[in-house]
Coordinates of C-alpha atoms and ligand atoms in Angstrom, one line a residue:
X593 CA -20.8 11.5 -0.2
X594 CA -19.3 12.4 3.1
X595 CA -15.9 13.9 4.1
X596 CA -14.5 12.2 6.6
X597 CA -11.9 13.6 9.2
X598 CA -10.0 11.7 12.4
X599 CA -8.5 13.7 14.7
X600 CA -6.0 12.7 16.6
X601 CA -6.7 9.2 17.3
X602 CA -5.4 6.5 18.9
X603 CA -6.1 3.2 20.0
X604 CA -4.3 0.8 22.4
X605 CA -5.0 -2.7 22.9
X606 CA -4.5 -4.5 26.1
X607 CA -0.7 -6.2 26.5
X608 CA -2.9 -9.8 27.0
X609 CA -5.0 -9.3 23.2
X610 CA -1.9 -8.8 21.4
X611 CA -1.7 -11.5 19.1
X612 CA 1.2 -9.6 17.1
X613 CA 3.5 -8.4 19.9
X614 CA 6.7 -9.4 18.6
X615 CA 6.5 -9.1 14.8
X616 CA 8.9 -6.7 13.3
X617 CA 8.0 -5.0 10.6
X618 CA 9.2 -6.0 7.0
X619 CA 10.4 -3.3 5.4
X620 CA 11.7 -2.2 8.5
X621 CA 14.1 -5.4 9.3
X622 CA 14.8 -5.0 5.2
X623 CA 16.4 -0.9 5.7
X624 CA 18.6 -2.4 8.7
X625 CA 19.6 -5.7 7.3
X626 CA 20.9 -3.8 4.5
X627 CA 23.4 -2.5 6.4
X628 CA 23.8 -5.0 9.1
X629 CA 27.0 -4.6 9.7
X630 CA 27.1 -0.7 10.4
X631 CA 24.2 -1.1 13.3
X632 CA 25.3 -3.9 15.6
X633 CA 24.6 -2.6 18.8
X634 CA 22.9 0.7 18.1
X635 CA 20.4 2.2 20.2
X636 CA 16.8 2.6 19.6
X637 CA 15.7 5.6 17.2
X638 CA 12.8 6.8 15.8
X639 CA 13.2 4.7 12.9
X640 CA 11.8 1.7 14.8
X641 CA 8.1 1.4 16.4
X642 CA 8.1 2.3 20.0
X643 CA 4.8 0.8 21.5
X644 CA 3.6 -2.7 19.9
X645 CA 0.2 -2.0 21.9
X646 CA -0.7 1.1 20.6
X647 CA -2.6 0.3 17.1
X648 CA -3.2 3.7 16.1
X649 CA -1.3 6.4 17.6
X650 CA -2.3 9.6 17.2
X651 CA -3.4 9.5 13.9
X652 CA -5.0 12.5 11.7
X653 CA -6.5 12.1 8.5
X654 CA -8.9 13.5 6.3
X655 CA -10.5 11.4 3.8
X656 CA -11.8 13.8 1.1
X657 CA -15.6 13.8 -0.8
X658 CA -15.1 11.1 -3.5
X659 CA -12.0 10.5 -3.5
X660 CA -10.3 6.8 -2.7
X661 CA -7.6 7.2 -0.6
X662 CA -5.6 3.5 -0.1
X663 CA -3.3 2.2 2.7
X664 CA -0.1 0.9 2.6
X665 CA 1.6 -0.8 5.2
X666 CA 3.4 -3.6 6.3
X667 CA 2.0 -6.4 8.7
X668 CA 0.2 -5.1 12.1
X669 CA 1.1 -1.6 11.5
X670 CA -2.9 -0.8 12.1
X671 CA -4.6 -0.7 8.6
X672 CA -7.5 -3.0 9.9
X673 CA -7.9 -1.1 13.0
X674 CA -8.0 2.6 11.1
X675 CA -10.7 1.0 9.3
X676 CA -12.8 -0.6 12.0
X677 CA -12.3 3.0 13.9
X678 CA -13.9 4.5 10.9
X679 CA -16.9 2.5 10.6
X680 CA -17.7 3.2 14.1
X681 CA -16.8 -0.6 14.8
X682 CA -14.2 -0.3 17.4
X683 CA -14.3 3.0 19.7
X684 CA -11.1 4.4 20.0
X685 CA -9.4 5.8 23.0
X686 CA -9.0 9.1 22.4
X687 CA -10.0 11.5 19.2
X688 CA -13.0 12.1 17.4
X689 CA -14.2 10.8 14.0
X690 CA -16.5 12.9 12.0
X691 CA -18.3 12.5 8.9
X692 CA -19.5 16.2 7.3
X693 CA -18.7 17.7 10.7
X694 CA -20.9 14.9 12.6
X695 CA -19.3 12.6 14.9
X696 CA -19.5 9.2 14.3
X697 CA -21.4 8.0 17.4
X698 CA -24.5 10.3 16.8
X699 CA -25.0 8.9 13.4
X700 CA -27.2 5.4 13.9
X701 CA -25.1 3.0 12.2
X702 CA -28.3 1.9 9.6
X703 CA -27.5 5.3 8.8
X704 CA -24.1 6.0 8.2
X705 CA -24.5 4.1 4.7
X706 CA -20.7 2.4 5.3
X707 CA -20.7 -0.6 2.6
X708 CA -17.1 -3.0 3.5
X709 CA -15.6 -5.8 2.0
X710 CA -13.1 -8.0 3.4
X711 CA -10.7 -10.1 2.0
X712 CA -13.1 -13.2 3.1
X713 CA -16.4 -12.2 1.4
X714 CA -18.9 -13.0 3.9
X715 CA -22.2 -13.7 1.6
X716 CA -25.0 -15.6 2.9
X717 CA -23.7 -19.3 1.9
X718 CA -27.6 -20.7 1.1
X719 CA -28.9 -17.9 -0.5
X720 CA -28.3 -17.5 -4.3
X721 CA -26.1 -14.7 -6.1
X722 CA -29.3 -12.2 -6.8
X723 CA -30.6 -12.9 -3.6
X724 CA -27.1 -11.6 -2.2
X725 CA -26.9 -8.6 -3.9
X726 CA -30.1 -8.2 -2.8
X727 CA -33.0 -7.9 -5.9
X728 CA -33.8 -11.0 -5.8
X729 CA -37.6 -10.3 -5.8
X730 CA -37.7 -7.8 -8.0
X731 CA -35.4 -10.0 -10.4
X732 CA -38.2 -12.5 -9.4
X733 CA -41.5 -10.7 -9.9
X734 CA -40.8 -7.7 -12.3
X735 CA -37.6 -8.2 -14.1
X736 CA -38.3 -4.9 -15.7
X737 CA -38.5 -3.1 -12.9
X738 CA -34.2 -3.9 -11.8
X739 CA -33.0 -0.5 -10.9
X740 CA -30.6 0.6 -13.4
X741 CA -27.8 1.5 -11.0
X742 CA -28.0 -2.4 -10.2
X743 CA -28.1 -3.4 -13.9
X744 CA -25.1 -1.2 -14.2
X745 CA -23.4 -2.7 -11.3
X746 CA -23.9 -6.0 -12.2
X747 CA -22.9 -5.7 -15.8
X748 CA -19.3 -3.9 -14.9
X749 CA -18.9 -6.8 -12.8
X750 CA -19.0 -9.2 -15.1
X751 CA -22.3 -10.8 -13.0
X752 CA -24.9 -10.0 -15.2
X753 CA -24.6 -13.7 -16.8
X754 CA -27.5 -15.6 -15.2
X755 CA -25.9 -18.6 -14.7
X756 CA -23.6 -17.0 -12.1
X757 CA -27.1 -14.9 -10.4
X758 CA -28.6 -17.9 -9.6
X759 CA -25.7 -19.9 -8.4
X760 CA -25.1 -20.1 -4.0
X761 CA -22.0 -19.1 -3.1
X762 CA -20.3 -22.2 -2.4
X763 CA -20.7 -23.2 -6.3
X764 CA -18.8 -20.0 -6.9
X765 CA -15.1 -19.3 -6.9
X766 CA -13.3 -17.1 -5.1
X767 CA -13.2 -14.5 -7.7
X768 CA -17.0 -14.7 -8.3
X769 CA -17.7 -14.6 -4.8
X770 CA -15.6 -11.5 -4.4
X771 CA -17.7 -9.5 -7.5
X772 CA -20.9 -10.1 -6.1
X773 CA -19.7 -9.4 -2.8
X774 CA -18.3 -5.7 -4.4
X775 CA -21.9 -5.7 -6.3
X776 CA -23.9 -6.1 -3.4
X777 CA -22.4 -3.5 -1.5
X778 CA -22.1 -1.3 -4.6
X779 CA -26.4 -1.9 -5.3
X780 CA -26.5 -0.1 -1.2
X781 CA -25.3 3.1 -2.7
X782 CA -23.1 3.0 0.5
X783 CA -21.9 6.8 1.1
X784 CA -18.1 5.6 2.0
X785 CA -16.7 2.3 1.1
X786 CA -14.0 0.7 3.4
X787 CA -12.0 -2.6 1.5
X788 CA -9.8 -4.5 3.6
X789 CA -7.5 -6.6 0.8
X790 CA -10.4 -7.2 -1.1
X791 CA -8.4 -8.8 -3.9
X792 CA -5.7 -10.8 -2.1
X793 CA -7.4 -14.2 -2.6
X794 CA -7.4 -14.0 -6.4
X795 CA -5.2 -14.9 -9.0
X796 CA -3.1 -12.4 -10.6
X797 CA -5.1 -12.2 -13.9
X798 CA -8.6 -11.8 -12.1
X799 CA -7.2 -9.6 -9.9
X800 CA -6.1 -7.2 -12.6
X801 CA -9.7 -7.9 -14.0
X802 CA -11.6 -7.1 -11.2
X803 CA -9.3 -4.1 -9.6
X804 CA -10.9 -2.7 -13.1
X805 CA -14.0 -3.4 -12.8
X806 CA -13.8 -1.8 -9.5
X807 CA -12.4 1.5 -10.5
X808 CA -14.7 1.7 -13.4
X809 CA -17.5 1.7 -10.4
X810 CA -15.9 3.6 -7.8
X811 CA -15.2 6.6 -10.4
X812 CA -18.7 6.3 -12.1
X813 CA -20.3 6.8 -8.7
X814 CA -17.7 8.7 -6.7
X815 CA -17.8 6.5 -3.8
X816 CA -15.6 7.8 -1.0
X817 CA -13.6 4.8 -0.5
X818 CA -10.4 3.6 1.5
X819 CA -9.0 0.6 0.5
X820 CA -6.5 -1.8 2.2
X821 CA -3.9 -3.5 0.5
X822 CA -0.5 -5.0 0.2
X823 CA -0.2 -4.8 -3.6
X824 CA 1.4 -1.4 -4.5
X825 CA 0.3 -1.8 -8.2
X826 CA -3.4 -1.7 -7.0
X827 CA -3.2 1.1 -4.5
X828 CA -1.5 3.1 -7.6
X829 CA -3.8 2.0 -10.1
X830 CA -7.4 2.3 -7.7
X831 CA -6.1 5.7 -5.7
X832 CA -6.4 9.0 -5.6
X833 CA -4.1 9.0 -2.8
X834 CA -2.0 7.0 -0.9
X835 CA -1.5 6.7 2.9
X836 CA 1.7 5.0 4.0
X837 CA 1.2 3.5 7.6
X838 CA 3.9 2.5 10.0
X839 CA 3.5 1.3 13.8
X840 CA -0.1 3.0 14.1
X841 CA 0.7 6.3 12.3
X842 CA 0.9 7.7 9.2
X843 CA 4.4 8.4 7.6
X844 CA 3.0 10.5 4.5
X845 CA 0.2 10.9 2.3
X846 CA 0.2 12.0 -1.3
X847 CA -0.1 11.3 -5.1
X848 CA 1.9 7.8 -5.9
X849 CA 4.1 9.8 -8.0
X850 CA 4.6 12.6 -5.1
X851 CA 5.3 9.2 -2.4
X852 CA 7.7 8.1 -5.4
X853 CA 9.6 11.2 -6.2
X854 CA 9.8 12.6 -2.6
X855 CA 9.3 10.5 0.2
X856 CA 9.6 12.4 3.2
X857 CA 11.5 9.3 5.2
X858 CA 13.6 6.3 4.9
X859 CA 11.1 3.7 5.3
X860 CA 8.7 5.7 3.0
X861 CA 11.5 5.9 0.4
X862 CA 12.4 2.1 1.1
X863 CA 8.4 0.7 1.5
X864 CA 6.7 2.5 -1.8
X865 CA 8.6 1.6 -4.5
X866 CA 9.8 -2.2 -5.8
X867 CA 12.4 -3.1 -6.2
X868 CA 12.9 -0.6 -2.8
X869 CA 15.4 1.7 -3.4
X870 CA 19.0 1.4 -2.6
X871 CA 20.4 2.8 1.2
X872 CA 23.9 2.9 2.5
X873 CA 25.3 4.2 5.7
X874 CA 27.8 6.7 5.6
X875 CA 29.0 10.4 6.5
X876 CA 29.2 13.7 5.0
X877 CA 33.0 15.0 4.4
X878 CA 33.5 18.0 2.2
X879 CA 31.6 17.4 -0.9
X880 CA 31.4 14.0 -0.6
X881 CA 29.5 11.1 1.2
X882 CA 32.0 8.6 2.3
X883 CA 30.3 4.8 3.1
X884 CA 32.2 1.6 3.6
X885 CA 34.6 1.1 0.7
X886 CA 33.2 3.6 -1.5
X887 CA 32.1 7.1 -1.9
X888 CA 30.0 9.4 -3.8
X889 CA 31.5 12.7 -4.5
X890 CA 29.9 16.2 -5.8
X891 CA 26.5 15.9 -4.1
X892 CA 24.3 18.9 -3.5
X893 CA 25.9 21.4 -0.4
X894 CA 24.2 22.0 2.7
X895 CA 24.5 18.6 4.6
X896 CA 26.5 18.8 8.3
X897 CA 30.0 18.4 7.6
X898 CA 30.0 15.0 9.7
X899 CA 26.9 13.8 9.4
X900 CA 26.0 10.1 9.7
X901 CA 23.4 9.7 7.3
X902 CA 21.6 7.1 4.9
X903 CA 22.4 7.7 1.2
X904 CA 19.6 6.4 -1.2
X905 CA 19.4 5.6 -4.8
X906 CA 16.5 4.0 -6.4
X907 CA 17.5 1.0 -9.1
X908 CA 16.7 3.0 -11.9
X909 CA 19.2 5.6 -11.3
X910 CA 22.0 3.6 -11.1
X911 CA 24.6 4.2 -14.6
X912 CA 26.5 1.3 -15.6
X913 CA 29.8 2.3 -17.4
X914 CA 33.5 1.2 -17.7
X915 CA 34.7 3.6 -14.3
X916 CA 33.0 3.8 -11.3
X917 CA 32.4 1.8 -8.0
X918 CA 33.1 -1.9 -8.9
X919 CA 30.7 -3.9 -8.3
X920 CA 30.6 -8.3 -7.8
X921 CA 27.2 -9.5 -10.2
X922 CA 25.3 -12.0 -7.6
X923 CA 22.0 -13.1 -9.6
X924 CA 19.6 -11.6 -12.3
X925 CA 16.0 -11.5 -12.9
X926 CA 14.3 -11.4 -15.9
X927 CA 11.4 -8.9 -15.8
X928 CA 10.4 -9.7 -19.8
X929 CA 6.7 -7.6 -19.7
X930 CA 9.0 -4.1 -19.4
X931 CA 11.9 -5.7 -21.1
X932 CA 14.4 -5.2 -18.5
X933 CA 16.4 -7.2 -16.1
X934 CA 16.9 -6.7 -11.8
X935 CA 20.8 -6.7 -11.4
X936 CA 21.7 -7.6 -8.2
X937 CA 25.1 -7.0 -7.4
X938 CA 27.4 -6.8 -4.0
X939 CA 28.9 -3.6 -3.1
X940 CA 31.6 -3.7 -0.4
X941 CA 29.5 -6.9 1.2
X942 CA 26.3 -4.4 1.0
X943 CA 23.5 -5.9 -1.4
X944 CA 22.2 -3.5 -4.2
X945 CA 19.7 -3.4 -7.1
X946 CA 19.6 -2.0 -10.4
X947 CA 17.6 -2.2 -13.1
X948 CA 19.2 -2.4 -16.5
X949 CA 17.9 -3.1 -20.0
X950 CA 18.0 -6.4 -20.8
X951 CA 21.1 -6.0 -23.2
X952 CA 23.3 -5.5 -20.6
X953 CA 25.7 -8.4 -20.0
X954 CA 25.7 -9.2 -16.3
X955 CA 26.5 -12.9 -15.4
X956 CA 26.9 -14.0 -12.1
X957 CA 30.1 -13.0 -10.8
X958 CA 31.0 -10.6 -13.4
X959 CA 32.3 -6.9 -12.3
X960 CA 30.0 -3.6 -13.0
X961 CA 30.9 -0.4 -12.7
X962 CA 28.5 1.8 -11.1
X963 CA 27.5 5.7 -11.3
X964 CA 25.3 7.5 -8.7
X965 CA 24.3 10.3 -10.3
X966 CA 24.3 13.3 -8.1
X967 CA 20.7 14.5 -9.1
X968 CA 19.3 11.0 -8.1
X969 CA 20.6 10.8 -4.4
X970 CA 18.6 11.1 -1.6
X971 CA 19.9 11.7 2.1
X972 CA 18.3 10.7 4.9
X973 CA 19.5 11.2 8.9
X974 CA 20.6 8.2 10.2
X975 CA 19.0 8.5 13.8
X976 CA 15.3 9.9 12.5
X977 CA 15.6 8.8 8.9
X978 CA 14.2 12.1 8.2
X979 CA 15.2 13.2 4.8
X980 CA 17.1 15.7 4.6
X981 CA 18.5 16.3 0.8
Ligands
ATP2091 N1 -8.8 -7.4 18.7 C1 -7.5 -7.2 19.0 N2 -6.9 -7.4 20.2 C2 -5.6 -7.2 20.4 N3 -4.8 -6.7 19.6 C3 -5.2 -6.5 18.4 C4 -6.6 -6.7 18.0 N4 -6.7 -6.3 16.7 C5 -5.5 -5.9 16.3 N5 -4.6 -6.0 17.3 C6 -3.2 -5.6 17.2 O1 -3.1 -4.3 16.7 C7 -2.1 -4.1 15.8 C8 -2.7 -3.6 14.5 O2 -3.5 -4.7 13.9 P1 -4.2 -4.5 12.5 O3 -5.1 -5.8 12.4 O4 -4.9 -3.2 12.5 O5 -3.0 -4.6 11.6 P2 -2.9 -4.6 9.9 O6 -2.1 -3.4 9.5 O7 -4.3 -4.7 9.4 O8 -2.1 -5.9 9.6 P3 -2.3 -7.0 8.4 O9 -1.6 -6.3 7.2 O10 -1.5 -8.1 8.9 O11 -3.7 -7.2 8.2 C9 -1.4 -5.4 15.7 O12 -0.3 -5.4 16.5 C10 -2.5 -6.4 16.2 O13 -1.9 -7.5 16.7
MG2092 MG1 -5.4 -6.1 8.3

């Protein structure tokens, strides 16, 4: 299995292809509508994407021997495109790609050994299952003879049933089509595995299903693999490592528990995570970080007496108790599975989230009193969003 290494690249697309121009960025509008109130008419920073046309800006990434690496991002920030680049698909504009120290372009593509599947899952409609994953003569004429990688592959699947091997794929459903679309990649003994939302077209349950089925395979054989998604929950449970994208570049890569604990951003610290965690605009005085209508006193020294800075909480952190920043109830959710409930409440017209065991009374339009722990705050600059305590 190869290492694979991109440096510096980047990759614009022309003003007239740019089917996305426009689109603002989720989590993006999500940190500023927060705090709506507190930005009207501030200037661009480097908290928003500066060039719609560049797809991939610069990027550098290394993509180690058998390990899955996933991608997080929100909509258009380049995921697709970083993984076309890497399968040699799309040339980029600048920056080399290199498997094992090779570049890309001198390895023939029939031997680069790239398997990908895509969220549509492209089988040959009039051919049957077997056929697609490609033994069907061997199935046909020596049934003994099925490699035992395949007979692996097809049995974690959950495709080793022959009624489903000998069906077309237009008799199969979406989540059937999708695991013999992973097998017959899989039975290639592709050397680097790209997924682009593989899963997004299944049901929860079957996606649970197959997202273990999958890493049952991908560990087994130590595929290098990168692997698209939207769903935090798989990138967490499938990846080694995560890469969280933004506007063509990549904000931070790391263990999900090293993205959760210390994200080096705002949007990093707002994107991974859900619910997101909590930010407020304020400033530094003295000891304490003074917002609109409340403030947070004791936190750790060594911010700019002055500052104007984002302070963040995660939902979890928040203490509930009979002093501390009152706080309006809006609406409740029930999140029975870890028994706990998503308060939302409004503080000083800002929305913010806490989780809270389910025994807590919180009604709509009751008053909380919240905590912010000291230990649990994060600080980010308000002009970079760089964290910075
Ligand atoms: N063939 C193309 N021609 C012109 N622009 C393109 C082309 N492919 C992608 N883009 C643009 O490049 C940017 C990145 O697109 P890409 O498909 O890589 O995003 P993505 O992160 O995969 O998004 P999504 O999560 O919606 O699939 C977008 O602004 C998109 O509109
Ligand atoms: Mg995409």
């Amino acid at each position: 299995m190869p290492t694979i290494v991109l440096r510096h690249v980047s990759k614009r697309f022309g003003p007239q292809e740019l089917p996305g121009a426009g689109r603002v960025a989720a989590p993006t509008a999500r940190l500023f509508d927060t705090n709506r109130a507190h930005n009207a008419g501030r200037p661009r920073t480097a908290q928003e994407p500066p060039d719609r046309s560049l797809a991939l800006d610069d990027l550098s990434l290394t993509i180690r021997n058998g390990e899955t690496l996933s991608v997080l991002g929100p909509s258009g920030c380049g995921k697709t495109t970083l993984l076309k680049v890497i399968a040699g698909l799309l040339k980029p504009d600048s920056g080399e790609i290199t498997y094992d120290g090779v570049p890309i372009q001198a390895i023939p593509i029939a031997e680069r050994g790239i398997g990908m599947v895509f969220q549509t899952y492209a089988l040959y409609p009039h051919m049957e299952a077997r056929e697609n994953i490609g033994f069907y003569d061997i199935v046909r004429h020596q049934p003994e003879k099925i490699p035992e990688r395949i007979r692996h592959i097809v049995e974690v699947m959950g495709i080793e049933v022959t009624h489903l091997l000998s069906r077309k794929p237009p008799t199969l459903s979406g989540g059937e089509q999708q695991r013999v679309a992973v097998a017959r990649c899989l039975a290639r003994e592709p050397k680097l595995f790209l997924f682009d939302e593989p899963l997004s077209n299944l049901d929860a349950k079957l996606r649970v299903d197959t997202r273990m089925q999958l890493n049952r395979l991908l560990r087994h054989y130590q595929i290098t693999s990168v692997y698209v998604t939207h769903d935090q929950t798989e990138a967490i449970a499938l990846a080694h490592r995560i890469a969280i994208m933004r506007a063509g570049k990549i904000e931070q890569i790391g263990t999900a528990h090293a993205l959760y604990e210390a994200p080096v951003n705002a949007f990093v610290a707002q994107f991974f995570g859900t619910p997101p965690m909590n930010l407020f605009l304020g400033h530094i005085f003295g000891n304490a970080w003074e917002g609109r209508g409340f403030q947070v006193s004791s936190i750790r020294p060594g911010l700019h007496q002055g500052q104007a800075v984002w302070l963040g909480i995660r939902p979890e952190s928040i203490e509930l108790g009979d002093h501390g920043i009152p706080a309006r109830v809006e609406f409740t959710e029930l999140i029975l599975p870890q028994q706990i409930q998503l308060v939302y409440v409004t503080l000083s017209g800002q929305r913010c989230t806490i989780r809270a065991p389910l025994s807590t009374r919180a009604e709509p339009g009751d008053l909380l009193h919240l905590r912010f722990p000291p230990e649990y705050l994060y600080f980010f600059d308000r002009d970079s969003g760089a964290r910075i305590g």
